[in-house]
Coordinates of C-alpha atoms in Angstrom, one line a residue:
M1 CA 39.8 -13.3 1.4
E2 CA 41.2 -13.2 4.8
G3 CA 38.3 -13.9 6.4
L4 CA 37.7 -17.0 4.4
D5 CA 41.3 -18.2 5.2
T6 CA 40.6 -17.7 8.9
L7 CA 37.3 -19.8 8.7
T8 CA 39.1 -22.4 6.6
R9 CA 41.7 -22.8 9.3
S10 CA 38.9 -22.8 12.1
L11 CA 37.2 -25.7 10.1
A12 CA 40.4 -27.6 9.7
R13 CA 40.9 -27.8 13.4
R14 CA 37.6 -29.4 14.1
T15 CA 37.1 -33.3 14.5
P16 CA 35.1 -34.9 11.8
E17 CA 32.1 -35.4 14.2
Q18 CA 32.2 -31.4 14.9
L19 CA 32.6 -30.9 11.2
A20 CA 29.6 -33.1 10.6
A21 CA 27.5 -31.4 13.0
V22 CA 28.0 -28.0 11.2
L23 CA 27.1 -29.9 7.9
T24 CA 23.9 -31.1 9.6
R25 CA 22.8 -28.0 11.0
H26 CA 23.1 -26.0 7.8
A27 CA 22.2 -28.9 5.6
E28 CA 19.2 -26.9 4.0
P29 CA 21.1 -24.0 2.5
L30 CA 24.2 -26.1 1.8
A31 CA 22.1 -28.5 -0.3
R32 CA 21.0 -25.8 -2.6
R33 CA 24.7 -25.6 -3.7
P34 CA 27.0 -27.9 -5.3
A35 CA 28.7 -30.1 -2.8
P36 CA 32.1 -28.8 -1.6
T37 CA 35.3 -30.8 -2.5
E38 CA 37.7 -28.9 -0.1
L39 CA 37.5 -27.0 3.1
R40 CA 38.0 -23.6 1.4
G41 CA 34.9 -24.4 -0.7
L42 CA 32.9 -25.1 2.3
A43 CA 34.0 -21.8 4.0
S44 CA 33.0 -19.8 0.9
A45 CA 29.5 -21.8 0.8
L46 CA 29.0 -21.0 4.4
W47 CA 29.8 -17.3 4.1
S48 CA 27.9 -16.5 0.8
Y49 CA 25.3 -14.1 0.7
E50 CA 22.5 -16.5 0.0
T51 CA 23.5 -19.1 2.8
L52 CA 24.0 -16.2 5.3
H53 CA 20.6 -14.7 4.6
H54 CA 19.2 -18.1 5.5
L55 CA 21.2 -18.9 8.6
V56 CA 20.7 -15.5 10.3
L57 CA 17.0 -16.2 10.3
H58 CA 17.6 -19.1 12.8
L59 CA 19.8 -17.1 15.3
D60 CA 18.2 -16.1 18.7
H61 CA 18.5 -12.6 20.1
P62 CA 21.9 -13.2 22.1
R63 CA 23.7 -14.7 19.1
L64 CA 22.2 -12.1 16.6
K65 CA 23.1 -9.2 19.0
V66 CA 26.8 -10.3 19.2
L67 CA 26.9 -11.0 15.5
A68 CA 25.5 -7.5 14.6
T69 CA 27.7 -5.8 17.2
T70 CA 30.7 -7.5 16.0
A71 CA 29.9 -6.8 12.3
R72 CA 29.3 -3.1 13.1
L73 CA 32.6 -2.8 15.0
S74 CA 34.5 -4.7 12.2
Q75 CA 33.2 -2.4 9.7
E76 CA 34.2 0.7 11.7
R77 CA 37.8 -0.9 11.9
A78 CA 38.1 -1.4 8.2
A79 CA 36.9 2.3 7.5
Q80 CA 39.6 3.6 9.9
D81 CA 42.2 1.3 8.3
A82 CA 41.3 1.9 4.7
P83 CA 39.4 4.9 4.2
G84 CA 37.1 5.4 1.2
P85 CA 38.0 7.1 -2.1
A86 CA 37.5 10.9 -2.2
A87 CA 34.0 12.0 -2.8
P88 CA 33.1 12.7 -6.6
A89 CA 33.7 16.1 -8.1
P90 CA 30.4 18.3 -8.4
G91 CA 28.4 17.3 -11.4
A92 CA 30.0 13.7 -11.7
D93 CA 27.9 11.3 -13.8
Y94 CA 25.7 8.5 -12.3
Q95 CA 28.3 5.7 -12.6
S96 CA 30.9 7.8 -10.7
L97 CA 28.4 8.5 -8.0
M98 CA 27.4 4.7 -7.8
A99 CA 31.1 3.6 -7.8
H100 CA 31.6 5.8 -4.8
R101 CA 28.6 4.4 -3.1
L102 CA 29.6 0.8 -3.6
S103 CA 33.3 1.3 -3.2
F104 CA 35.2 -1.6 -1.3
A105 CA 35.5 0.5 1.8
Q106 CA 31.6 0.2 2.3
L107 CA 31.8 -3.6 2.3
A108 CA 35.1 -4.2 3.9
T109 CA 35.6 -5.8 7.5
A110 CA 38.4 -6.2 9.8
P111 CA 39.1 -8.5 12.7
V112 CA 37.8 -7.2 15.9
P113 CA 39.3 -8.0 19.4
P114 CA 36.8 -9.9 21.4
E115 CA 37.5 -7.6 24.3
D116 CA 36.0 -4.7 22.2
V117 CA 33.0 -6.8 21.4
L118 CA 32.4 -7.6 24.9
A119 CA 32.8 -4.0 26.2
A120 CA 30.3 -2.8 23.5
L121 CA 27.8 -5.5 24.7
E122 CA 28.4 -4.7 28.3
A123 CA 27.4 -1.1 27.5
T124 CA 23.9 -2.4 26.7
G125 CA 23.3 -4.3 29.9
A126 CA 24.9 -7.6 28.8
A127 CA 26.3 -10.0 31.3
R128 CA 29.9 -11.0 30.1
D129 CA 29.3 -14.7 30.6
A130 CA 26.2 -14.6 28.6
A131 CA 27.9 -12.6 25.8
E132 CA 30.9 -14.9 25.8
S133 CA 28.4 -18.1 25.6
A134 CA 26.7 -16.6 22.5
L135 CA 30.1 -15.7 20.9
R136 CA 31.2 -19.4 21.3
A137 CA 27.8 -20.4 19.6
L138 CA 28.7 -18.3 16.8
Y139 CA 32.0 -20.0 16.5
D140 CA 30.4 -23.3 16.7
D141 CA 27.9 -22.5 13.9
A142 CA 31.0 -21.1 11.7
L143 CA 29.3 -17.6 11.5
A144 CA 32.4 -16.3 13.1
A145 CA 35.9 -17.4 13.5
P146 CA 39.0 -16.7 15.5
T147 CA 42.1 -15.5 13.9
E148 CA 45.6 -16.8 15.2
D149 CA 46.1 -13.9 17.6
G150 CA 42.3 -14.4 19.0
A151 CA 40.5 -11.6 17.0
V152 CA 37.1 -12.2 15.7
V153 CA 36.2 -12.3 11.9
V154 CA 32.7 -12.3 10.7
P155 CA 31.3 -12.7 7.1
P156 CA 32.0 -9.5 5.2
R157 CA 28.2 -9.3 3.9
T158 CA 26.9 -9.4 7.6
P159 CA 26.6 -5.6 8.1
Q160 CA 24.5 -5.2 5.0
L161 CA 22.3 -8.0 6.3
L162 CA 21.8 -6.8 9.7
A163 CA 22.4 -3.0 9.6
A164 CA 18.7 -2.0 9.1
H165 CA 17.5 -3.9 12.3
D166 CA 17.7 -2.4 16.0
F167 CA 17.8 -5.5 18.2
G168 CA 17.7 -3.3 21.3
P169 CA 19.4 -4.0 24.6
F170 CA 21.0 -7.4 25.2
L171 CA 18.7 -10.0 26.7
A172 CA 20.4 -13.1 28.0
E173 CA 17.2 -15.2 28.6
A174 CA 13.8 -15.3 26.9
P175 CA 11.0 -13.0 28.3
R176 CA 8.2 -15.0 29.7
P177 CA 5.0 -15.0 27.3
V178 CA 2.6 -12.9 29.6
P179 CA -0.5 -11.0 28.3
D180 CA 0.0 -7.3 27.7
D181 CA -2.4 -6.5 30.8
P182 CA -2.8 -9.7 32.6
A183 CA -4.6 -8.1 35.4
G184 CA -6.7 -5.5 33.5
P185 CA -10.4 -5.5 34.0
G186 CA -11.3 -6.7 30.7
T187 CA -9.2 -9.9 30.9
P188 CA -11.4 -13.0 30.9
V189 CA -10.6 -15.7 33.4
S190 CA -9.7 -18.8 31.5
A191 CA -11.6 -22.0 32.3
V192 CA -9.8 -24.8 33.9
P193 CA -9.2 -27.4 31.0
T194 CA -11.0 -30.6 31.4
T195 CA -8.3 -32.5 29.5
S196 CA -4.6 -32.5 29.6
P197 CA -2.2 -31.6 26.9
H198 CA -1.4 -35.3 26.5
D199 CA -5.0 -36.3 26.1
E200 CA -5.6 -33.6 23.2
S201 CA -2.4 -34.7 21.6
R202 CA -3.6 -38.3 21.6
A203 CA -6.9 -37.6 20.2
A204 CA -5.4 -35.2 17.6
A205 CA -2.6 -37.8 16.6
A206 CA -5.5 -40.5 16.2
T207 CA -7.6 -38.1 13.9
L208 CA -4.4 -37.0 11.9
A209 CA -3.3 -40.6 11.3
A210 CA -6.9 -41.7 10.0
T211 CA -7.0 -38.5 7.9
A212 CA -3.7 -39.0 6.3
D213 CA -4.5 -42.7 5.6
R214 CA -7.8 -41.9 3.8
L215 CA -6.1 -38.9 1.7
L216 CA -3.4 -41.0 0.5
A217 CA -5.7 -44.1 -0.3
S218 CA -7.6 -41.5 -2.4
L219 CA -4.7 -40.5 -4.3
A220 CA -3.7 -44.1 -5.0
T221 CA -7.2 -44.8 -6.2
L222 CA -7.4 -41.7 -8.4
P223 CA -4.3 -39.4 -8.9
A224 CA -5.1 -35.7 -8.7
A225 CA -4.2 -33.6 -11.7
L226 CA -2.5 -30.2 -11.3
R227 CA -3.4 -27.0 -13.0
K228 CA -1.3 -25.6 -16.0
S229 CA -0.2 -22.8 -13.8
G230 CA 1.0 -25.1 -11.0
G231 CA -0.9 -26.4 -7.9
L232 CA -4.2 -28.3 -7.5
A233 CA -7.5 -26.8 -8.8
V234 CA -10.1 -26.1 -6.1
R235 CA -12.3 -28.9 -7.3
E236 CA -9.6 -31.6 -6.7
I237 CA -9.0 -30.1 -3.1
K238 CA -12.7 -30.5 -2.6
R239 CA -12.6 -34.1 -3.9
L240 CA -9.7 -35.0 -1.4
A241 CA -11.1 -33.2 1.4
K242 CA -14.4 -35.0 1.1
A243 CA -12.5 -38.4 0.8
A244 CA -10.3 -37.7 3.7
G245 CA -13.1 -36.4 5.9
A246 CA -11.2 -33.1 6.7
G247 CA -11.6 -29.5 5.9
E248 CA -10.0 -28.0 2.8
P249 CA -7.2 -26.1 4.8
Q250 CA -6.2 -29.1 6.5
T251 CA -6.3 -31.1 3.4
R252 CA -4.1 -28.6 1.8
L253 CA -1.6 -29.0 4.8
L254 CA -1.6 -32.8 4.8
L255 CA -0.9 -32.8 0.9
D256 CA 2.1 -30.3 1.2
L257 CA 3.3 -32.6 4.2
A258 CA 3.0 -35.8 2.2
L259 CA 4.8 -34.2 -0.9
A260 CA 7.7 -32.9 1.4
A261 CA 8.1 -36.4 3.1
G262 CA 8.1 -38.3 -0.1
L263 CA 5.1 -40.1 0.1
I264 CA 3.6 -38.6 -3.0
A265 CA 5.2 -37.1 -6.3
L266 CA 4.4 -35.0 -9.1
T267 CA 4.7 -37.0 -12.3
R268 CA 4.6 -35.6 -15.8
T269 CA 2.0 -37.5 -18.1
P270 CA 0.7 -36.9 -21.8
A271 CA -2.3 -35.4 -20.1
G272 CA -0.3 -33.2 -17.8
I273 CA 1.2 -33.2 -14.3
T274 CA -0.5 -35.6 -11.7
A275 CA 0.0 -36.3 -8.1
L276 CA 0.1 -39.9 -6.7
P277 CA 1.7 -41.8 -4.0
T278 CA 5.2 -43.1 -4.5
G279 CA 6.9 -46.3 -3.8
A280 CA 7.7 -45.2 -0.2
Y281 CA 3.8 -44.8 0.5
D282 CA 3.8 -48.8 0.5
D283 CA 6.6 -48.9 3.1
W284 CA 4.7 -46.3 5.1
L285 CA 1.5 -48.5 5.1
A286 CA 3.3 -51.3 6.8
R287 CA 4.6 -49.3 9.7
P288 CA 2.8 -48.7 13.1
P289 CA 0.5 -45.6 13.3
G290 CA 3.1 -43.8 15.2
Q291 CA 5.9 -44.2 12.5
R292 CA 3.4 -43.2 9.9
L293 CA 3.1 -39.6 11.4
A294 CA 6.7 -39.1 12.3
P295 CA 7.8 -38.1 8.6
L296 CA 4.8 -35.8 8.2
L297 CA 5.7 -33.8 11.5
A298 CA 9.3 -33.6 10.6
A299 CA 8.4 -32.3 7.2
W300 CA 6.2 -29.8 8.8
S301 CA 9.0 -28.3 11.0
A302 CA 11.1 -27.5 7.9
L303 CA 8.4 -26.7 5.3
W304 CA 9.1 -23.5 3.6
A305 CA 5.4 -22.5 3.5
I306 CA 2.4 -22.1 5.8
P307 CA -0.3 -24.2 3.7
T308 CA -3.3 -23.1 5.6
H309 CA -2.4 -19.4 5.1
T310 CA -3.6 -17.6 2.0
P311 CA -2.6 -14.0 1.6
F312 CA -5.5 -11.7 0.6
G313 CA -6.2 -11.9 -3.2
E314 CA -4.7 -15.2 -3.8
T315 CA -6.6 -18.6 -4.5
P316 CA -5.7 -21.5 -2.0
T317 CA -4.1 -24.4 -3.6
A318 CA -1.6 -27.1 -2.6
L319 CA 1.4 -29.0 -3.9
V320 CA 3.1 -25.7 -5.1
R321 CA 6.9 -25.4 -3.9
G322 CA 7.1 -23.0 -1.0
H323 CA 9.2 -20.0 -1.0
D324 CA 8.8 -18.7 2.5
R325 CA 12.1 -19.2 4.1
H326 CA 10.7 -17.5 7.3
A327 CA 8.2 -20.2 8.1
P328 CA 10.5 -22.7 9.8
A329 CA 12.0 -20.1 12.0
L330 CA 8.6 -18.7 12.9
R331 CA 7.5 -22.2 13.9
H332 CA 10.5 -22.8 16.1
A333 CA 10.0 -19.4 17.8
L334 CA 6.4 -20.1 18.6
L335 CA 7.0 -23.6 19.8
A336 CA 10.0 -22.6 22.0
T337 CA 8.1 -19.8 23.5
L338 CA 5.1 -22.2 24.3
A339 CA 7.7 -24.7 25.8
T340 CA 8.1 -22.1 28.6
V341 CA 4.4 -22.2 29.6
P342 CA 3.9 -24.8 32.3
P343 CA 1.1 -27.3 31.3
A344 CA -1.1 -26.4 34.3
A345 CA -4.4 -24.8 35.2
G346 CA -4.4 -20.9 35.1
A347 CA -1.4 -20.8 32.5
P348 CA -0.9 -17.5 31.4
L349 CA -1.8 -18.0 27.8
A350 CA -5.2 -19.4 27.5
T351 CA -6.3 -21.4 24.7
P352 CA -7.1 -18.8 22.1
A353 CA -9.9 -19.1 19.4
P354 CA -8.8 -20.5 16.0
G355 CA -7.3 -17.9 13.9
T356 CA -5.8 -15.9 16.8
V357 CA -2.7 -15.3 18.8
P358 CA -2.6 -15.2 22.6
P359 CA -1.7 -11.7 23.7
G360 CA 2.1 -11.2 24.4
L361 CA 3.0 -14.4 22.7
L362 CA 4.6 -12.6 19.6
R363 CA 6.7 -10.3 21.9
A364 CA 8.2 -13.3 23.7
A365 CA 8.7 -15.2 20.4
D366 CA 10.8 -12.5 19.0
W367 CA 13.7 -13.3 21.2
H368 CA 14.0 -16.8 19.7
R369 CA 14.0 -15.6 16.3
P370 CA 14.2 -11.9 15.9
L371 CA 14.2 -11.5 12.1
A372 CA 11.3 -14.1 11.4
V373 CA 8.5 -13.1 13.8
T374 CA 7.3 -9.4 14.0
A375 CA 10.0 -8.3 11.4
Q376 CA 7.9 -9.9 8.7
P377 CA 4.6 -8.7 7.1
M378 CA 1.4 -10.1 8.4
A379 CA 3.1 -11.3 11.4
E380 CA 0.1 -12.0 13.7
D381 CA -2.0 -13.6 10.7
R382 CA 0.8 -15.9 10.0
A383 CA 1.6 -16.8 13.5
A384 CA -2.2 -17.6 14.0
H385 CA -2.2 -20.0 11.0
T386 CA 1.0 -21.6 12.2
L387 CA -0.5 -22.2 15.8
D388 CA -3.7 -23.5 14.4
E389 CA -1.6 -25.9 12.3
A390 CA 0.4 -27.0 15.5
A391 CA -2.8 -27.7 17.3
Y392 CA -4.2 -29.8 14.5
L393 CA -0.9 -31.9 14.4
G394 CA -1.2 -32.4 18.3
L395 CA 1.7 -30.3 19.1
V396 CA 0.0 -27.4 21.0
A397 CA -3.0 -27.6 23.5
H398 CA -4.3 -25.2 26.2
G399 CA -1.8 -22.5 25.4
T400 CA 1.3 -24.7 25.8
L401 CA 3.1 -27.5 24.2
T402 CA 2.1 -31.1 24.2
P403 CA 4.6 -33.8 25.0
L404 CA 4.7 -34.5 21.3
G405 CA 5.5 -30.8 20.6
R406 CA 8.3 -30.7 23.2
A407 CA 9.8 -33.8 21.4
L408 CA 9.5 -32.2 18.0
L409 CA 11.2 -29.0 19.2
T410 CA 14.2 -31.0 20.6
D411 CA 14.5 -33.3 17.6
P412 CA 12.1 -33.4 14.6
H413 CA 13.7 -36.9 13.5
S414 CA 13.2 -38.8 16.6
L415 CA 9.6 -39.0 17.2
D416 CA 8.9 -42.6 17.1
E417 CA 8.9 -43.2 20.8
P418 CA 6.7 -40.3 21.7
L419 CA 4.2 -41.1 19.0
A420 CA 4.2 -44.7 20.1
D421 CA 3.0 -43.7 23.4
L422 CA 0.0 -41.7 21.9
L423 CA -1.2 -44.2 19.2
P424 CA -2.0 -47.8 20.3
P425 CA -0.9 -50.8 18.4
L426 CA -3.1 -51.5 15.3
L427 CA -5.8 -54.1 15.5
E428 CA -5.8 -57.3 13.4
Q429 CA -9.3 -58.6 14.2
A430 CA -12.8 -57.2 13.9
H431 CA -16.1 -57.7 15.5
F432 CA -18.7 -59.3 13.0
Q433 CA -22.4 -58.6 14.0
A434 CA -25.7 -60.0 12.8
D435 CA -26.7 -56.7 11.2
L436 CA -24.0 -57.2 8.6
T437 CA -21.6 -54.7 10.1
A438 CA -17.8 -55.2 11.1
V439 CA -16.5 -53.1 14.1
V440 CA -12.8 -52.5 14.7
P441 CA -12.6 -50.6 18.1
G442 CA -9.3 -48.8 17.2
R443 CA -7.1 -48.6 14.2
P444 CA -7.0 -51.5 11.9
T445 CA -3.8 -52.9 10.2
A446 CA -3.4 -52.3 6.5
A447 CA -4.3 -56.0 5.9
L448 CA -7.5 -56.0 7.8
A449 CA -8.6 -52.7 6.5
A450 CA -7.9 -53.7 2.8
L451 CA -9.8 -57.0 3.4
L452 CA -12.8 -55.4 5.0
S453 CA -12.8 -52.4 2.3
S454 CA -12.8 -54.9 -0.4
A455 CA -16.1 -56.7 0.6
A456 CA -17.7 -53.9 2.8
D457 CA -18.3 -50.2 2.6
R458 CA -16.9 -48.0 5.3
E459 CA -19.5 -46.3 7.3
S460 CA -18.1 -44.4 10.1
E461 CA -14.6 -43.6 11.5
E462 CA -14.7 -42.2 15.1
H463 CA -13.0 -44.0 17.9
A464 CA -14.1 -47.3 16.2
V465 CA -14.3 -48.0 12.5
T466 CA -17.5 -49.5 11.0
W467 CA -17.8 -51.4 7.7
R468 CA -21.3 -52.6 6.2
F469 CA -21.8 -55.6 3.9
T470 CA -24.0 -55.3 1.1
P471 CA -24.7 -57.3 -2.1
A472 CA -22.8 -54.8 -4.2
S473 CA -19.9 -54.9 -1.7
V474 CA -19.6 -58.6 -1.6
R475 CA -20.0 -58.6 -5.4
R476 CA -16.9 -56.3 -5.6
A477 CA -14.9 -58.8 -3.7
L478 CA -15.9 -61.5 -5.9
D479 CA -15.0 -59.4 -9.0
T480 CA -11.4 -58.9 -7.5
G481 CA -10.9 -62.9 -7.6
H482 CA -12.5 -63.9 -4.3
T483 CA -14.8 -67.0 -4.3
A484 CA -17.5 -67.7 -1.7
G485 CA -15.2 -70.1 0.1
T486 CA -12.0 -67.8 0.2
L487 CA -13.8 -64.8 1.1
L488 CA -15.6 -66.7 4.1
D489 CA -12.3 -68.2 5.2
D490 CA -10.6 -64.9 5.2
L491 CA -13.3 -63.0 7.0
T492 CA -13.4 -66.0 9.6
R493 CA -9.8 -65.6 10.4
A494 CA -10.3 -61.7 10.8
S495 CA -13.1 -62.3 13.3
T496 CA -12.5 -61.8 17.3
T497 CA -14.7 -65.0 17.8
G498 CA -13.3 -67.1 15.0
A499 CA -16.9 -67.3 13.4
L500 CA -19.1 -65.3 11.3
P501 CA -22.8 -64.4 11.9
Q502 CA -25.3 -66.5 9.8
P503 CA -26.6 -63.5 7.9
L504 CA -23.2 -62.6 6.5
R505 CA -22.7 -66.2 5.3
Y506 CA -25.9 -66.3 3.7
L507 CA -25.3 -62.9 2.1
V508 CA -21.9 -64.1 0.7
Q509 CA -23.2 -67.4 -0.6
D510 CA -26.2 -65.7 -2.5
A511 CA -24.1 -63.1 -4.1
A512 CA -21.7 -66.0 -5.3
R513 CA -24.5 -67.9 -6.9
A514 CA -25.6 -64.8 -8.9
H515 CA -21.9 -63.9 -9.9
G516 CA -20.6 -64.8 -13.3
R517 CA -23.9 -65.9 -14.8
M518 CA -23.0 -63.7 -17.8
R519 CA -19.4 -63.4 -19.3
V520 CA -17.3 -60.5 -20.4
L521 CA -14.8 -61.4 -23.1
P522 CA -11.4 -59.6 -22.4
A523 CA -9.8 -58.5 -25.7
A524 CA -7.3 -55.8 -26.2
C525 CA -8.3 -55.2 -29.7
C526 CA -9.9 -57.0 -32.7
I527 CA -8.9 -58.1 -36.1
R528 CA -11.4 -57.9 -39.1
S529 CA -11.0 -59.4 -42.4
D530 CA -13.7 -60.3 -45.1
D531 CA -11.4 -63.2 -46.2
E532 CA -12.6 -66.0 -43.8
T533 CA -9.6 -68.1 -45.2
L534 CA -7.1 -65.5 -44.1
V535 CA -8.8 -65.3 -40.4
K536 CA -8.2 -69.1 -40.0
E537 CA -4.5 -68.7 -41.2
L538 CA -3.9 -66.0 -38.6
A539 CA -5.5 -68.0 -36.0
A540 CA -3.3 -71.1 -36.7
H541 CA -0.1 -69.0 -37.4
R542 CA 2.7 -70.1 -34.9
A543 CA 4.7 -66.7 -35.1
L544 CA 1.5 -65.0 -33.6
G545 CA 1.1 -67.1 -30.6
D546 CA 2.1 -64.4 -28.3
L547 CA -1.3 -62.6 -29.5
A548 CA -3.5 -65.4 -28.0
L549 CA -5.8 -65.0 -31.0
R550 CA -9.3 -66.5 -30.8
V551 CA -11.9 -66.7 -33.5
I552 CA -15.2 -65.3 -32.1
A553 CA -17.0 -65.0 -35.7
P554 CA -15.9 -66.2 -39.1
T555 CA -14.5 -62.8 -40.0
V556 CA -13.4 -61.3 -36.7
L557 CA -10.3 -62.4 -34.4
V558 CA -9.6 -61.0 -30.7
S559 CA -6.0 -60.4 -29.6
S560 CA -4.8 -60.2 -26.0
R561 CA -2.3 -57.7 -26.9
P562 CA -3.0 -53.8 -27.6
P563 CA -3.4 -52.6 -31.2
A564 CA 0.2 -51.2 -31.6
A565 CA 1.7 -54.6 -30.4
T566 CA -0.7 -56.5 -32.6
L567 CA 0.1 -54.6 -35.6
D568 CA 3.9 -55.0 -34.9
A569 CA 3.5 -58.8 -34.7
L570 CA 1.4 -58.9 -37.7
R571 CA 4.0 -57.0 -39.8
A572 CA 6.9 -59.1 -38.4
A573 CA 5.1 -62.1 -39.6
G574 CA 4.8 -60.7 -43.2
Y575 CA 1.4 -59.3 -43.4
A576 CA 0.2 -55.8 -44.2
P577 CA -2.5 -54.9 -41.6
A578 CA -4.0 -51.2 -41.5
L579 CA -5.1 -49.7 -38.2
E580 CA -9.0 -48.8 -38.0
S581 CA -10.7 -46.4 -35.7
D582 CA -14.0 -47.2 -33.7
T583 CA -15.8 -45.4 -36.7
G584 CA -14.5 -47.8 -39.3
T585 CA -12.1 -45.3 -40.9
T586 CA -8.6 -46.1 -41.4
T587 CA -6.4 -44.2 -39.1
V588 CA -3.1 -42.6 -39.7
E589 CA -0.4 -43.8 -37.4
R590 CA 2.2 -41.7 -35.5
L591 CA 5.2 -42.4 -33.5
P592 CA 4.3 -42.4 -29.8
A593 CA 6.3 -40.2 -27.5
H594 CA 7.8 -41.8 -24.4
R595 CA 8.6 -39.8 -21.2
T596 CA 10.3 -40.9 -17.9
T597 CA 10.7 -39.7 -14.5
A598 CA 14.1 -39.6 -13.0
P599 CA 14.0 -40.7 -9.2
A600 CA 14.9 -38.2 -6.5
P601 CA 18.1 -39.0 -4.7
T602 CA 17.8 -40.2 -1.2
R603 CA 19.9 -38.5 1.7
D604 CA 21.9 -40.8 3.7
P605 CA 21.9 -39.9 7.6
Q606 CA 25.6 -41.0 7.6
A607 CA 26.6 -38.7 4.5
P608 CA 27.6 -35.6 6.5
L609 CA 30.1 -37.5 8.5
A610 CA 31.5 -39.0 5.5
L611 CA 31.9 -35.6 3.9
A612 CA 33.4 -34.1 6.9
R613 CA 36.1 -36.9 6.8
R614 CA 36.8 -36.3 3.1
L615 CA 37.1 -32.5 3.6
L616 CA 39.5 -32.9 6.3
G617 CA 41.7 -35.4 4.3
L618 CA 40.9 -38.4 6.5
T619 CA 40.7 -42.0 5.1
P620 CA 37.1 -43.2 4.7
Q621 CA 36.1 -45.8 7.3
P622 CA 34.7 -49.2 6.0
G623 CA 31.2 -49.2 5.2
E624 CA 31.0 -45.3 5.1
P625 CA 28.8 -44.0 2.3
A626 CA 30.2 -41.9 -0.3
A627 CA 30.1 -38.2 0.1
T628 CA 27.7 -36.8 -2.5
G629 CA 26.3 -33.8 -1.1
G630 CA 26.7 -30.9 1.5
G631 CA 24.8 -32.4 4.3

């Protein structure tokens, strides 16, 4: 309790901006708890075991070493000040033994003078200024708090979290990622790359943008059904991979990123749970290419899963909520390590083969996140798949970070500018050729792609996108409401020359002449009666005008409304119809079951500051959002 009081007083001394920074840094674990209504509640949430278990994963070696040392000294001082109860008598029962094992003295902590902490760290080779800097960082992160007399207080459960880990001597700076035996006789000489990391990132970003576009368009056309046990079935992943033009691992990755970014959602229907685009997808389509990739990359940095990694014995799937809390810290450690490698020829880490990790990389990455790299099982396999994902997303190339990767490492939510440099603006016009093809030498706008896709079949998608016009594709455009004139006018406006080749004009006009020579009558349902007089009466009844009844035979009416609505209207008008199945038998009616999906709450970027001002007891500023969450 004393520690929480100390932390509460420490939080109360901060400015609203400083407290908002704490809420933002710890937004993910705090979002899993009810929003605090007072500073004491925030302090309790920050020092709860569940939050601490998440936060320590994101500490680098200096902060973790200082925290572990302080926790050890704190526990030792608590044991001296309040010794534990006497050992149980010989032959004591199990409950007595466990009560002694879990006595308060085993969990108690006490304030520690900072000089004792610094002296203990200096004994392991730590420089005093580096240790002091790490201690100040713990204060800023609210993982330690100073008392009134200057002593250090740490969360009570910290010793239990860190006691099993040996962090070795204090290292103030990250080690350079060099191979285990860089001068060994078996070390291959890496070839000088022919492209720069920037060029590799540009190519990867262009491919990623096109693939994500095709994948989400496929889901918009035909939603994917999830298994009863959760996740997409293998056949659905294969279908979407074919539509997106990507491998199955990359398709699983993009599906999980789109779900995390809110571009698709899982919706419950009478037939089961399906995945389909959300309303945010329409806004996403209207953005420039770079802004489309920004939410996907930001989602990757915080994703609690490694989508392309499937442990042995498990079936690869997608759209399953991740439970790997170590994955974000592992990504940060790998990217931060590669950020120290200069993007030049002869770099110490040559581009590895897919599925492998450069020698020496994990040892250096351990410094950045000691609890999330080699301390976890299957460390090398998990790191290899993480690096493969980073390369696919354009963040890693030639054994170092690309400019896009460095921007993501600095701030995952400020990627619009670096992405705008990688992807050229969208093209609004196409080159129409006499062989009935249309070529867009780049990325088309959503409007141009929709026009060409409505009247032509997409053939290729490399550096240029090609569509081919056929009689069937033009007929598809006419089916959607186009006439020969409107279609030719729209295509002419989309032409770079302002004109269309003569073969394309002939194709459209020939397809239009053959279109509509037979008609299909729309009808939601039919009304049948052997009484011809009753049929005429229904067709002329004013109360049934909403059904738009039409007589197509002396004993048959067609209605524009579905069977349920037609039955309700007839009964409201005083008639007694019966529902008939397609086999001619009377159907027993049952009340339908209606379901709805509650919209997911959106997070306001100004909410942490509003919550900070509220917790500090300050008056909300005009236009400030209401504080509804912990960050």
